[in-house]
mmCIF file with all atom_site columns, C-alpha atoms in Angstrom:
data_model
loop_
_atom_site.group_PDB
_atom_site.id
_atom_site.type_symbol
_atom_site.label_atom_id
_atom_site.label_alt_id
_atom_site.label_comp_id
_atom_site.label_asym_id
_atom_site.label_entity_id
_atom_site.label_seq_id
_atom_site.pdbx_PDB_ins_code
_atom_site.Cartn_x
_atom_site.Cartn_y
_atom_site.Cartn_z
_atom_site.occupancy
_atom_site.B_iso_or_equiv
_atom_site.pdbx_formal_charge
_atom_site.auth_seq_id
_atom_site.auth_comp_id
_atom_site.auth_asym_id
_atom_site.auth_atom_id
_atom_site.pdbx_PDB_model_num
ATOM 1   C CA . MET C 1 1   ? -20.668 -13.724 10.922 1.00 0.00 ? 1   MET C CA 1
ATOM 2   C CA . LYS C 1 2   ? -20.704 -9.659  9.964  1.00 0.00 ? 2   LYS C CA 1
ATOM 3   C CA . ILE C 1 3   ? -17.503 -7.669  11.211 1.00 0.00 ? 3   ILE C CA 1
ATOM 4   C CA . SER C 1 4   ? -16.769 -4.060  10.534 1.00 0.00 ? 4   SER C CA 1
ATOM 5   C CA . MET C 1 5   ? -13.470 -2.054  11.439 1.00 0.00 ? 5   MET C CA 1
ATOM 6   C CA . THR C 1 6   ? -11.190 0.705   10.021 1.00 0.00 ? 6   THR C CA 1
ATOM 7   C CA . VAL C 1 7   ? -9.034  0.041   7.430  1.00 0.00 ? 7   VAL C CA 1
ATOM 8   C CA . ASN C 1 8   ? -6.272  2.822   6.635  1.00 0.00 ? 8   ASN C CA 1
ATOM 9   C CA . GLY C 1 9   ? -8.770  5.608   7.774  1.00 0.00 ? 9   GLY C CA 1
ATOM 10  C CA . GLU C 1 10  ? -11.785 4.231   5.847  1.00 0.00 ? 10  GLU C CA 1
ATOM 11  C CA . ASP C 1 11  ? -14.488 2.456   7.446  1.00 0.00 ? 11  ASP C CA 1
ATOM 12  C CA . VAL C 1 12  ? -15.390 -1.789  5.868  1.00 0.00 ? 12  VAL C CA 1
ATOM 13  C CA . GLU C 1 13  ? -17.944 -4.152  6.568  1.00 0.00 ? 13  GLU C CA 1
ATOM 14  C CA . ALA C 1 14  ? -18.126 -7.523  5.128  1.00 0.00 ? 14  ALA C CA 1
ATOM 15  C CA . ASP C 1 15  ? -19.591 -10.939 6.008  1.00 0.00 ? 15  ASP C CA 1
ATOM 16  C CA . VAL C 1 16  ? -16.902 -13.377 6.560  1.00 0.00 ? 16  VAL C CA 1
ATOM 17  C CA . GLU C 1 17  ? -16.789 -17.262 7.701  1.00 0.00 ? 17  GLU C CA 1
ATOM 18  C CA . PRO C 1 18  ? -15.653 -16.794 11.438 1.00 0.00 ? 18  PRO C CA 1
ATOM 19  C CA . ARG C 1 19  ? -12.342 -18.781 10.448 1.00 0.00 ? 19  ARG C CA 1
ATOM 20  C CA . THR C 1 20  ? -10.943 -15.995 7.972  1.00 0.00 ? 20  THR C CA 1
ATOM 21  C CA . LEU C 1 21  ? -7.603  -14.834 8.664  1.00 0.00 ? 21  LEU C CA 1
ATOM 22  C CA . LEU C 1 22  ? -7.147  -10.961 8.997  1.00 0.00 ? 22  LEU C CA 1
ATOM 23  C CA . VAL C 1 23  ? -4.442  -11.268 6.056  1.00 0.00 ? 23  VAL C CA 1
ATOM 24  C CA . HIS C 1 24  ? -6.890  -13.288 3.676  1.00 0.00 ? 24  HIS C CA 1
ATOM 25  C CA . PHE C 1 25  ? -9.845  -10.433 4.637  1.00 0.00 ? 25  PHE C CA 1
ATOM 26  C CA . LEU C 1 26  ? -7.048  -8.076  3.541  1.00 0.00 ? 26  LEU C CA 1
ATOM 27  C CA . ARG C 1 27  ? -5.663  -9.356  0.850  1.00 0.00 ? 27  ARG C CA 1
ATOM 28  C CA . ASP C 1 28  ? -9.096  -11.219 -0.125 1.00 0.00 ? 28  ASP C CA 1
ATOM 29  C CA . HIS C 1 29  ? -12.058 -8.937  0.719  1.00 0.00 ? 29  HIS C CA 1
ATOM 30  C CA . LEU C 1 30  ? -10.413 -6.093  0.348  1.00 0.00 ? 30  LEU C CA 1
ATOM 31  C CA . GLY C 1 31  ? -7.527  -5.962  -2.375 1.00 0.00 ? 31  GLY C CA 1
ATOM 32  C CA . LEU C 1 32  ? -5.090  -4.633  0.081  1.00 0.00 ? 32  LEU C CA 1
ATOM 33  C CA . THR C 1 33  ? -1.913  -7.108  -1.923 1.00 0.00 ? 33  THR C CA 1
ATOM 34  C CA . GLY C 1 34  ? 0.875   -5.163  -0.006 1.00 0.00 ? 34  GLY C CA 1
ATOM 35  C CA . THR C 1 35  ? 0.347   -7.422  2.999  1.00 0.00 ? 35  THR C CA 1
ATOM 36  C CA . HIS C 1 36  ? 1.987   -10.394 2.041  1.00 0.00 ? 36  HIS C CA 1
ATOM 37  C CA . TRP C 1 37  ? 1.151   -13.941 3.053  1.00 0.00 ? 37  TRP C CA 1
ATOM 38  C CA . GLY C 1 38  ? 4.609   -16.210 3.449  1.00 0.00 ? 38  GLY C CA 1
ATOM 39  C CA . CYS C 1 39  ? 4.699   -18.904 6.324  1.00 0.00 ? 39  CYS C CA 1
ATOM 40  C CA . ASP C 1 40  ? 1.318   -18.948 8.039  1.00 0.00 ? 40  ASP C CA 1
ATOM 41  C CA . THR C 1 41  ? 2.840   -19.839 11.368 1.00 0.00 ? 41  THR C CA 1
ATOM 42  C CA . SER C 1 42  ? 3.699   -16.114 12.190 1.00 0.00 ? 42  SER C CA 1
ATOM 43  C CA . ASN C 1 43  ? 7.322   -16.879 11.973 1.00 0.00 ? 43  ASN C CA 1
ATOM 44  C CA . CYS C 1 44  ? 8.391   -15.093 9.052  1.00 0.00 ? 44  CYS C CA 1
ATOM 45  C CA . GLY C 1 45  ? 6.472   -11.560 9.583  1.00 0.00 ? 45  GLY C CA 1
ATOM 46  C CA . THR C 1 46  ? 5.646   -10.963 6.155  1.00 0.00 ? 46  THR C CA 1
ATOM 47  C CA . CYS C 1 47  ? 2.072   -10.341 7.183  1.00 0.00 ? 47  CYS C CA 1
ATOM 48  C CA . VAL C 1 48  ? 2.349   -8.233  9.456  1.00 0.00 ? 48  VAL C CA 1
ATOM 49  C CA . VAL C 1 49  ? -0.416  -5.157  9.447  1.00 0.00 ? 49  VAL C CA 1
ATOM 50  C CA . SER C 1 50  ? -0.492  -2.756  12.727 1.00 0.00 ? 50  SER C CA 1
ATOM 51  C CA . ILE C 1 51  ? -3.978  -3.041  14.884 1.00 0.00 ? 51  ILE C CA 1
ATOM 52  C CA . ASP C 1 52  ? -4.628  0.121   17.367 1.00 0.00 ? 52  ASP C CA 1
ATOM 53  C CA . GLY C 1 53  ? -1.021  1.087   15.836 1.00 0.00 ? 53  GLY C CA 1
ATOM 54  C CA . GLU C 1 54  ? 0.698   -2.043  17.237 1.00 0.00 ? 54  GLU C CA 1
ATOM 55  C CA . PRO C 1 55  ? 2.535   -4.658  14.816 1.00 0.00 ? 55  PRO C CA 1
ATOM 56  C CA . VAL C 1 56  ? 0.415   -7.990  14.709 1.00 0.00 ? 56  VAL C CA 1
ATOM 57  C CA . LYS C 1 57  ? 0.917   -10.685 12.384 1.00 0.00 ? 57  LYS C CA 1
ATOM 58  C CA . SER C 1 58  ? -2.451  -11.245 10.209 1.00 0.00 ? 58  SER C CA 1
ATOM 59  C CA . CYS C 1 59  ? -1.436  -14.772 9.265  1.00 0.00 ? 59  CYS C CA 1
ATOM 60  C CA . THR C 1 60  ? -2.572  -15.992 12.873 1.00 0.00 ? 60  THR C CA 1
ATOM 61  C CA . THR C 1 61  ? -5.243  -13.097 13.749 1.00 0.00 ? 61  THR C CA 1
ATOM 62  C CA . LEU C 1 62  ? -8.839  -13.579 12.938 1.00 0.00 ? 62  LEU C CA 1
ATOM 63  C CA . ALA C 1 63  ? -10.287 -11.088 10.908 1.00 0.00 ? 63  ALA C CA 1
ATOM 64  C CA . ALA C 1 64  ? -12.911 -11.351 13.605 1.00 0.00 ? 64  ALA C CA 1
ATOM 65  C CA . MET C 1 65  ? -10.543 -10.396 16.333 1.00 0.00 ? 65  MET C CA 1
ATOM 66  C CA . ALA C 1 66  ? -9.694  -7.468  14.058 1.00 0.00 ? 66  ALA C CA 1
ATOM 67  C CA . ALA C 1 67  ? -13.183 -6.015  14.395 1.00 0.00 ? 67  ALA C CA 1
ATOM 68  C CA . GLY C 1 68  ? -13.721 -3.090  15.926 1.00 0.00 ? 68  GLY C CA 1
ATOM 69  C CA . HIS C 1 69  ? -10.169 -1.614  15.670 1.00 0.00 ? 69  HIS C CA 1
ATOM 70  C CA . GLU C 1 70  ? -8.098  0.716   13.360 1.00 0.00 ? 70  GLU C CA 1
ATOM 71  C CA . VAL C 1 71  ? -5.745  -1.437  11.282 1.00 0.00 ? 71  VAL C CA 1
ATOM 72  C CA . GLY C 1 72  ? -2.977  -0.388  8.894  1.00 0.00 ? 72  GLY C CA 1
ATOM 73  C CA . THR C 1 73  ? -1.483  -1.799  6.287  1.00 0.00 ? 73  THR C CA 1
ATOM 74  C CA . VAL C 1 74  ? 1.655   -0.633  3.831  1.00 0.00 ? 74  VAL C CA 1
ATOM 75  C CA . GLU C 1 75  ? -0.779  1.253   1.591  1.00 0.00 ? 75  GLU C CA 1
ATOM 76  C CA . GLY C 1 76  ? -2.366  3.194   4.399  1.00 0.00 ? 76  GLY C CA 1
ATOM 77  C CA . LEU C 1 77  ? 1.560   4.660   5.081  1.00 0.00 ? 77  LEU C CA 1
ATOM 78  C CA . GLU C 1 78  ? 1.745   7.426   2.665  1.00 0.00 ? 78  GLU C CA 1
ATOM 79  C CA . LYS C 1 79  ? -0.777  10.376  3.114  1.00 0.00 ? 79  LYS C CA 1
ATOM 80  C CA . ASP C 1 80  ? -2.048  12.321  -0.236 1.00 0.00 ? 80  ASP C CA 1
ATOM 81  C CA . GLY C 1 81  ? 0.686   11.202  -2.162 1.00 0.00 ? 81  GLY C CA 1
ATOM 82  C CA . VAL C 1 82  ? 3.422   12.093  0.055  1.00 0.00 ? 82  VAL C CA 1
ATOM 83  C CA . LEU C 1 83  ? 5.637   8.662   1.046  1.00 0.00 ? 83  LEU C CA 1
ATOM 84  C CA . ASP C 1 84  ? 5.840   7.907   4.578  1.00 0.00 ? 84  ASP C CA 1
ATOM 85  C CA . PRO C 1 85  ? 9.646   8.702   6.137  1.00 0.00 ? 85  PRO C CA 1
ATOM 86  C CA . VAL C 1 86  ? 10.073  4.794   6.521  1.00 0.00 ? 86  VAL C CA 1
ATOM 87  C CA . GLN C 1 87  ? 8.797   4.301   3.142  1.00 0.00 ? 87  GLN C CA 1
ATOM 88  C CA . ASP C 1 88  ? 11.056  7.423   1.701  1.00 0.00 ? 88  ASP C CA 1
ATOM 89  C CA . GLY C 1 89  ? 13.886  5.831   4.162  1.00 0.00 ? 89  GLY C CA 1
ATOM 90  C CA . PHE C 1 90  ? 13.609  2.192   2.359  1.00 0.00 ? 90  PHE C CA 1
ATOM 91  C CA . MET C 1 91  ? 14.009  3.672   -0.806 1.00 0.00 ? 91  MET C CA 1
ATOM 92  C CA . ARG C 1 92  ? 16.694  6.038   -0.169 1.00 0.00 ? 92  ARG C CA 1
ATOM 93  C CA . CYS C 1 93  ? 18.829  3.526   1.894  1.00 0.00 ? 93  CYS C CA 1
ATOM 94  C CA . HIS C 1 94  ? 18.264  0.414   -0.209 1.00 0.00 ? 94  HIS C CA 1
ATOM 95  C CA . GLY C 1 95  ? 16.322  -1.174  2.311  1.00 0.00 ? 95  GLY C CA 1
ATOM 96  C CA . LEU C 1 96  ? 14.584  -3.659  0.216  1.00 0.00 ? 96  LEU C CA 1
ATOM 97  C CA . GLN C 1 97  ? 15.519  -6.374  -2.456 1.00 0.00 ? 97  GLN C CA 1
ATOM 98  C CA . CYS C 1 98  ? 12.905  -8.902  -3.197 1.00 0.00 ? 98  CYS C CA 1
ATOM 99  C CA . GLY C 1 99  ? 10.401  -6.544  -1.348 1.00 0.00 ? 99  GLY C CA 1
ATOM 100 C CA . PHE C 1 100 ? 8.803   -9.446  0.016  1.00 0.00 ? 100 PHE C CA 1
ATOM 101 C CA . CYS C 1 101 ? 9.381   -9.010  3.725  1.00 0.00 ? 101 CYS C CA 1
ATOM 102 C CA . THR C 1 102 ? 9.294   -5.014  3.167  1.00 0.00 ? 102 THR C CA 1
ATOM 103 C CA . PRO C 1 103 ? 5.593   -4.255  3.795  1.00 0.00 ? 103 PRO C CA 1
ATOM 104 C CA . GLY C 1 104 ? 5.780   -5.926  7.300  1.00 0.00 ? 104 GLY C CA 1
ATOM 105 C CA . MET C 1 105 ? 9.428   -4.261  8.011  1.00 0.00 ? 105 MET C CA 1
ATOM 106 C CA . MET C 1 106 ? 7.848   -1.120  7.237  1.00 0.00 ? 106 MET C CA 1
ATOM 107 C CA . ILE C 1 107 ? 4.699   -1.589  9.414  1.00 0.00 ? 107 ILE C CA 1
ATOM 108 C CA . THR C 1 108 ? 7.012   -2.617  12.300 1.00 0.00 ? 108 THR C CA 1
ATOM 109 C CA . ALA C 1 109 ? 9.138   0.490   11.829 1.00 0.00 ? 109 ALA C CA 1
ATOM 110 C CA . ARG C 1 110 ? 6.709   2.805   11.475 1.00 0.00 ? 110 ARG C CA 1
ATOM 111 C CA . ALA C 1 111 ? 5.375   1.357   14.978 1.00 0.00 ? 111 ALA C CA 1
ATOM 112 C CA . LEU C 1 112 ? 8.651   1.883   16.460 1.00 0.00 ? 112 LEU C CA 1
ATOM 113 C CA . LEU C 1 113 ? 8.858   5.027   15.705 1.00 0.00 ? 113 LEU C CA 1
ATOM 114 C CA . ASP C 1 114 ? 5.960   6.305   16.886 1.00 0.00 ? 114 ASP C CA 1
ATOM 115 C CA . ARG C 1 115 ? 6.880   5.032   20.245 1.00 0.00 ? 115 ARG C CA 1
ATOM 116 C CA . ASP C 1 116 ? 10.058  5.766   19.762 1.00 0.00 ? 116 ASP C CA 1
ATOM 117 C CA . PRO C 1 117 ? 11.150  9.061   17.578 1.00 0.00 ? 117 PRO C CA 1
ATOM 118 C CA . ASP C 1 118 ? 14.673  8.281   17.992 1.00 0.00 ? 118 ASP C CA 1
ATOM 119 C CA . PRO C 1 119 ? 15.691  4.710   18.265 1.00 0.00 ? 119 PRO C CA 1
ATOM 120 C CA . ASP C 1 120 ? 19.068  3.469   18.063 1.00 0.00 ? 120 ASP C CA 1
ATOM 121 C CA . GLU C 1 121 ? 20.470  0.503   16.150 1.00 0.00 ? 121 GLU C CA 1
ATOM 122 C CA . ALA C 1 122 ? 20.251  -2.302  19.057 1.00 0.00 ? 122 ALA C CA 1
ATOM 123 C CA . THR C 1 123 ? 16.247  -1.042  19.793 1.00 0.00 ? 123 THR C CA 1
ATOM 124 C CA . ILE C 1 124 ? 15.450  -1.190  15.600 1.00 0.00 ? 124 ILE C CA 1
ATOM 125 C CA . ARG C 1 125 ? 16.983  -4.601  15.607 1.00 0.00 ? 125 ARG C CA 1
ATOM 126 C CA . GLU C 1 126 ? 14.726  -5.796  18.386 1.00 0.00 ? 126 GLU C CA 1
ATOM 127 C CA . ALA C 1 127 ? 11.911  -4.146  17.195 1.00 0.00 ? 127 ALA C CA 1
ATOM 128 C CA . ILE C 1 128 ? 12.338  -6.207  13.682 1.00 0.00 ? 128 ILE C CA 1
ATOM 129 C CA . SER C 1 129 ? 13.431  -9.198  15.366 1.00 0.00 ? 129 SER C CA 1
ATOM 130 C CA . GLY C 1 130 ? 10.334  -11.274 14.784 1.00 0.00 ? 130 GLY C CA 1
ATOM 131 C CA . GLN C 1 131 ? 10.876  -10.800 10.959 1.00 0.00 ? 131 GLN C CA 1
ATOM 132 C CA . ILE C 1 132 ? 12.698  -12.686 8.377  1.00 0.00 ? 132 ILE C CA 1
ATOM 133 C CA . CYS C 1 133 ? 14.648  -10.876 5.503  1.00 0.00 ? 133 CYS C CA 1
ATOM 134 C CA . ARG C 1 134 ? 16.430  -13.414 3.282  1.00 0.00 ? 134 ARG C CA 1
ATOM 135 C CA . CYS C 1 135 ? 18.523  -11.270 1.291  1.00 0.00 ? 135 CYS C CA 1
ATOM 136 C CA . THR C 1 136 ? 19.436  -8.532  3.354  1.00 0.00 ? 136 THR C CA 1
ATOM 137 C CA . GLY C 1 137 ? 21.863  -8.977  6.102  1.00 0.00 ? 137 GLY C CA 1
ATOM 138 C CA . TYR C 1 138 ? 19.324  -6.554  8.055  1.00 0.00 ? 138 TYR C CA 1
ATOM 139 C CA . THR C 1 139 ? 21.865  -3.860  8.151  1.00 0.00 ? 139 THR C CA 1
ATOM 140 C CA . THR C 1 140 ? 19.872  -1.394  5.046  1.00 0.00 ? 140 THR C CA 1
ATOM 141 C CA . ILE C 1 141 ? 16.855  -1.945  6.279  1.00 0.00 ? 141 ILE C CA 1
ATOM 142 C CA . VAL C 1 142 ? 18.135  -0.847  9.956  1.00 0.00 ? 142 VAL C CA 1
ATOM 143 C CA . ARG C 1 143 ? 19.423  2.239   7.949  1.00 0.00 ? 143 ARG C CA 1
ATOM 144 C CA . SER C 1 144 ? 16.546  3.166   6.142  1.00 0.00 ? 144 SER C CA 1
ATOM 145 C CA . VAL C 1 145 ? 14.553  2.787   9.845  1.00 0.00 ? 145 VAL C CA 1
ATOM 146 C CA . ARG C 1 146 ? 17.332  5.378   11.460 1.00 0.00 ? 146 ARG C CA 1
ATOM 147 C CA . TRP C 1 147 ? 17.243  7.834   8.209  1.00 0.00 ? 147 TRP C CA 1
ATOM 148 C CA . ALA C 1 148 ? 13.392  7.505   8.840  1.00 0.00 ? 148 ALA C CA 1
ATOM 149 C CA . ALA C 1 149 ? 13.683  9.008   12.412 1.00 0.00 ? 149 ALA C CA 1
ATOM 150 C CA . GLU C 1 150 ? 16.286  11.532  11.132 1.00 0.00 ? 150 GLU C CA 1
ATOM 151 C CA . ASN C 1 151 ? 14.562  12.860  8.346  1.00 0.00 ? 151 ASN C CA 1
ATOM 152 C CA . ALA C 1 152 ? 10.907  12.512  9.834  1.00 0.00 ? 152 ALA C CA 1
ATOM 153 C CA . HIS C 1 153 ? 10.496  15.743  11.143 1.00 0.00 ? 153 HIS C CA 1
ATOM 154 C CA . SER C 1 154 ? 11.926  17.608  7.881  1.00 0.00 ? 154 SER C CA 1
ATOM 155 C CA . GLU C 1 155 ? 8.880   15.927  6.239  1.00 0.00 ? 155 GLU C CA 1
ATOM 156 C CA . GLN C 1 156 ? 6.504   16.779  8.152  1.00 0.00 ? 156 GLN C CA 1
ATOM 157 C CA . ASP C 1 157 ? 8.002   20.721  8.329  1.00 0.00 ? 157 ASP C CA 1
ATOM 158 C CA . ALA C 1 158 ? 8.033   20.596  4.288  1.00 0.00 ? 158 ALA C CA 1
ATOM 159 C CA . GLU C 1 159 ? 4.202   19.534  3.969  1.00 0.00 ? 159 GLU C CA 1
ATOM 160 C CA . VAL C 1 160 ? 3.163   22.379  6.784  1.00 0.00 ? 160 VAL C CA 1
ATOM 161 C CA . THR C 1 161 ? 4.724   24.840  4.656  1.00 0.00 ? 161 THR C CA 1
ATOM 162 C CA . SER C 1 162 ? 3.404   23.833  1.680  1.00 0.00 ? 162 SER C CA 1
#
């Protein structure tokens, strides 16, 4: 079947088998390997991408279900060489160790901050509760998201003035 969608701001079109999962479409057809494939049962959350701004687990979403929609991956967070505040926060606050869950966590954090630009710790923990991190204990992830929330405006202001 032929599908078309917008991925990270670019229109894409491809012929895929109807059973093709979105995670495989992104990785195998488009070469966007930042989206990780973990459990294949939607338990771990490493495969989270956004569809129309909402986080979804791409290992249990058919590529055809994303047809006609805007799909965002971790590769699309940075713009013109400038890291998204979420990416910057994960780097500055050590929000990752092995990095396997990181792309999905970042997509979830971006969606949260788009809805709630100043979430408290409990709200952040609830937002990421559908994702598993076996390395960090979540403290540095929460700290990274808070850093992004606190520094989002200064990053945007710096872009406007430069």
